[in-house]
């Protein structure tokens, strides 16, 4: 089918049980190409394509958005990992 395909994906990446290395990633893709990504460790948007670089420059000026996304490590990632990890680890 003709048309465009745009989506975002949020990920929580960690390898320790105390979550000390947890990173929140959010990626924006267009037609299956990642254009822009927020990384909580870096603390800002990083453009991957030419258009993504322009978007990153724009979004990195918005301190409220940056702070909100940095907080996702605790409010989204760590919160959900504490709920789901015990059930998953008990099954291993």
PDB file of C-alpha atoms in Angstrom:
ATOM      1  CA  UNK A   1       0.000   0.000   0.000  1.00  0.00           C
ATOM      2  CA  UNK A   2       1.140   3.521  -0.711  1.00  0.00           C
ATOM      3  CA  UNK A   3       1.644   5.915   2.153  1.00  0.00           C
ATOM      4  CA  UNK A   4       3.966   6.813   4.948  1.00  0.00           C
ATOM      5  CA  UNK A   5       4.900   4.877   8.052  1.00  0.00           C
ATOM      6  CA  UNK A   6       5.819   6.804  11.183  1.00  0.00           C
ATOM      7  CA  UNK A   7       6.243   5.462  14.707  1.00  0.00           C
ATOM      8  CA  UNK A   8       7.999   5.981  18.016  1.00  0.00           C
ATOM      9  CA  UNK A   9       9.471   3.317  20.234  1.00  0.00           C
ATOM     10  CA  UNK A  10      10.386   3.547  23.910  1.00  0.00           C
ATOM     11  CA  UNK A  11      12.895   1.158  25.454  1.00  0.00           C
ATOM     12  CA  UNK A  12      14.358   0.607  28.881  1.00  0.00           C
ATOM     13  CA  UNK A  13      17.792  -0.981  28.721  1.00  0.00           C
ATOM     14  CA  UNK A  14      19.604  -2.358  31.779  1.00  0.00           C
ATOM     15  CA  UNK A  15      21.635  -5.358  32.859  1.00  0.00           C
ATOM     16  CA  UNK A  16      21.896  -5.133  36.643  1.00  0.00           C
ATOM     17  CA  UNK A  17      19.275  -6.157  39.185  1.00  0.00           C
ATOM     18  CA  UNK A  18      19.637  -2.861  41.075  1.00  0.00           C
ATOM     19  CA  UNK A  19      18.868  -0.895  37.856  1.00  0.00           C
ATOM     20  CA  UNK A  20      21.914   1.340  38.357  1.00  0.00           C
ATOM     21  CA  UNK A  21      22.767   1.185  34.657  1.00  0.00           C
ATOM     22  CA  UNK A  22      19.216   1.779  33.390  1.00  0.00           C
ATOM     23  CA  UNK A  23      18.832   3.913  30.261  1.00  0.00           C
ATOM     24  CA  UNK A  24      15.636   5.218  28.706  1.00  0.00           C
ATOM     25  CA  UNK A  25      15.631   5.435  24.905  1.00  0.00           C
ATOM     26  CA  UNK A  26      12.919   6.857  22.685  1.00  0.00           C
ATOM     27  CA  UNK A  27      13.315   6.629  18.915  1.00  0.00           C
ATOM     28  CA  UNK A  28      11.314   8.335  16.175  1.00  0.00           C
ATOM     29  CA  UNK A  29      11.214   6.538  12.829  1.00  0.00           C
ATOM     30  CA  UNK A  30       9.839   7.434   9.427  1.00  0.00           C
ATOM     31  CA  UNK A  31       9.423   4.766   6.737  1.00  0.00           C
ATOM     32  CA  UNK A  32      11.446   2.311   8.855  1.00  0.00           C
ATOM     33  CA  UNK A  33      14.427   4.677   9.186  1.00  0.00           C
ATOM     34  CA  UNK A  34      15.308   5.939  12.672  1.00  0.00           C
ATOM     35  CA  UNK A  35      15.591   9.708  12.351  1.00  0.00           C
ATOM     36  CA  UNK A  36      15.827  10.932  15.919  1.00  0.00           C
ATOM     37  CA  UNK A  37      16.576   9.431  19.318  1.00  0.00           C
ATOM     38  CA  UNK A  38      16.468  10.600  22.907  1.00  0.00           C
ATOM     39  CA  UNK A  39      18.922   8.886  25.268  1.00  0.00           C
ATOM     40  CA  UNK A  40      18.551   9.563  29.010  1.00  0.00           C
ATOM     41  CA  UNK A  41      22.281   9.033  29.596  1.00  0.00           C
ATOM     42  CA  UNK A  42      23.186  11.634  26.978  1.00  0.00           C
ATOM     43  CA  UNK A  43      20.293  13.792  28.195  1.00  0.00           C
ATOM     44  CA  UNK A  44      19.351  15.195  24.822  1.00  0.00           C
ATOM     45  CA  UNK A  45      18.026  14.396  21.375  1.00  0.00           C
ATOM     46  CA  UNK A  46      20.441  13.081  18.774  1.00  0.00           C
ATOM     47  CA  UNK A  47      19.617  13.357  15.087  1.00  0.00           C
ATOM     48  CA  UNK A  48      20.559  10.410  12.918  1.00  0.00           C
ATOM     49  CA  UNK A  49      19.355  11.588   9.518  1.00  0.00           C
ATOM     50  CA  UNK A  50      19.656  15.084   8.073  1.00  0.00           C
ATOM     51  CA  UNK A  51      16.043  15.817   9.009  1.00  0.00           C
ATOM     52  CA  UNK A  52      16.595  14.262  12.438  1.00  0.00           C
ATOM     53  CA  UNK A  53      19.527  16.609  13.105  1.00  0.00           C
ATOM     54  CA  UNK A  54      17.260  19.602  12.438  1.00  0.00           C
ATOM     55  CA  UNK A  55      14.575  18.157  14.712  1.00  0.00           C
ATOM     56  CA  UNK A  56      17.137  17.484  17.462  1.00  0.00           C
ATOM     57  CA  UNK A  57      18.350  21.091  17.348  1.00  0.00           C
ATOM     58  CA  UNK A  58      14.770  22.281  17.763  1.00  0.00           C
ATOM     59  CA  UNK A  59      13.767  19.848  20.543  1.00  0.00           C
ATOM     60  CA  UNK A  60      16.995  20.328  22.527  1.00  0.00           C
ATOM     61  CA  UNK A  61      15.971  23.958  23.113  1.00  0.00           C
ATOM     62  CA  UNK A  62      12.935  22.811  25.126  1.00  0.00           C
ATOM     63  CA  UNK A  63      14.250  22.228  28.650  1.00  0.00           C
ATOM     64  CA  UNK A  64      10.868  21.103  29.999  1.00  0.00           C
ATOM     65  CA  UNK A  65      10.664  18.310  27.426  1.00  0.00           C
ATOM     66  CA  UNK A  66      14.251  17.245  28.124  1.00  0.00           C
ATOM     67  CA  UNK A  67      13.614  17.106  31.882  1.00  0.00           C
ATOM     68  CA  UNK A  68      10.422  15.115  31.369  1.00  0.00           C
ATOM     69  CA  UNK A  69      12.166  12.558  29.180  1.00  0.00           C
ATOM     70  CA  UNK A  70      15.113  12.259  31.596  1.00  0.00           C
ATOM     71  CA  UNK A  71      12.599  11.505  34.368  1.00  0.00           C
ATOM     72  CA  UNK A  72      11.235   8.555  32.382  1.00  0.00           C
ATOM     73  CA  UNK A  73      14.097   6.433  33.743  1.00  0.00           C
ATOM     74  CA  UNK A  74      12.401   6.567  37.156  1.00  0.00           C
ATOM     75  CA  UNK A  75       8.735   7.066  36.309  1.00  0.00           C
ATOM     76  CA  UNK A  76       8.501   4.599  33.413  1.00  0.00           C
ATOM     77  CA  UNK A  77      11.513   2.273  33.351  1.00  0.00           C
ATOM     78  CA  UNK A  78      12.426   1.678  36.983  1.00  0.00           C
ATOM     79  CA  UNK A  79       8.777   1.683  38.060  1.00  0.00           C
ATOM     80  CA  UNK A  80       7.787  -1.025  35.559  1.00  0.00           C
ATOM     81  CA  UNK A  81      10.968  -3.048  36.020  1.00  0.00           C
ATOM     82  CA  UNK A  82      10.269  -3.312  39.771  1.00  0.00           C
ATOM     83  CA  UNK A  83       6.819  -4.686  38.968  1.00  0.00           C
ATOM     84  CA  UNK A  84       7.744  -7.103  36.153  1.00  0.00           C
ATOM     85  CA  UNK A  85      11.268  -8.276  36.976  1.00  0.00           C
ATOM     86  CA  UNK A  86      10.355 -10.438  39.994  1.00  0.00           C
ATOM     87  CA  UNK A  87       7.837 -12.380  37.936  1.00  0.00           C
ATOM     88  CA  UNK A  88      10.273 -12.840  35.075  1.00  0.00           C
ATOM     89  CA  UNK A  89      13.270 -13.761  37.246  1.00  0.00           C
ATOM     90  CA  UNK A  90      11.221 -16.331  39.183  1.00  0.00           C
ATOM     91  CA  UNK A  91      10.463 -18.119  35.889  1.00  0.00           C
ATOM     92  CA  UNK A  92      14.096 -18.343  34.770  1.00  0.00           C
TER      93      UNK A  92
END
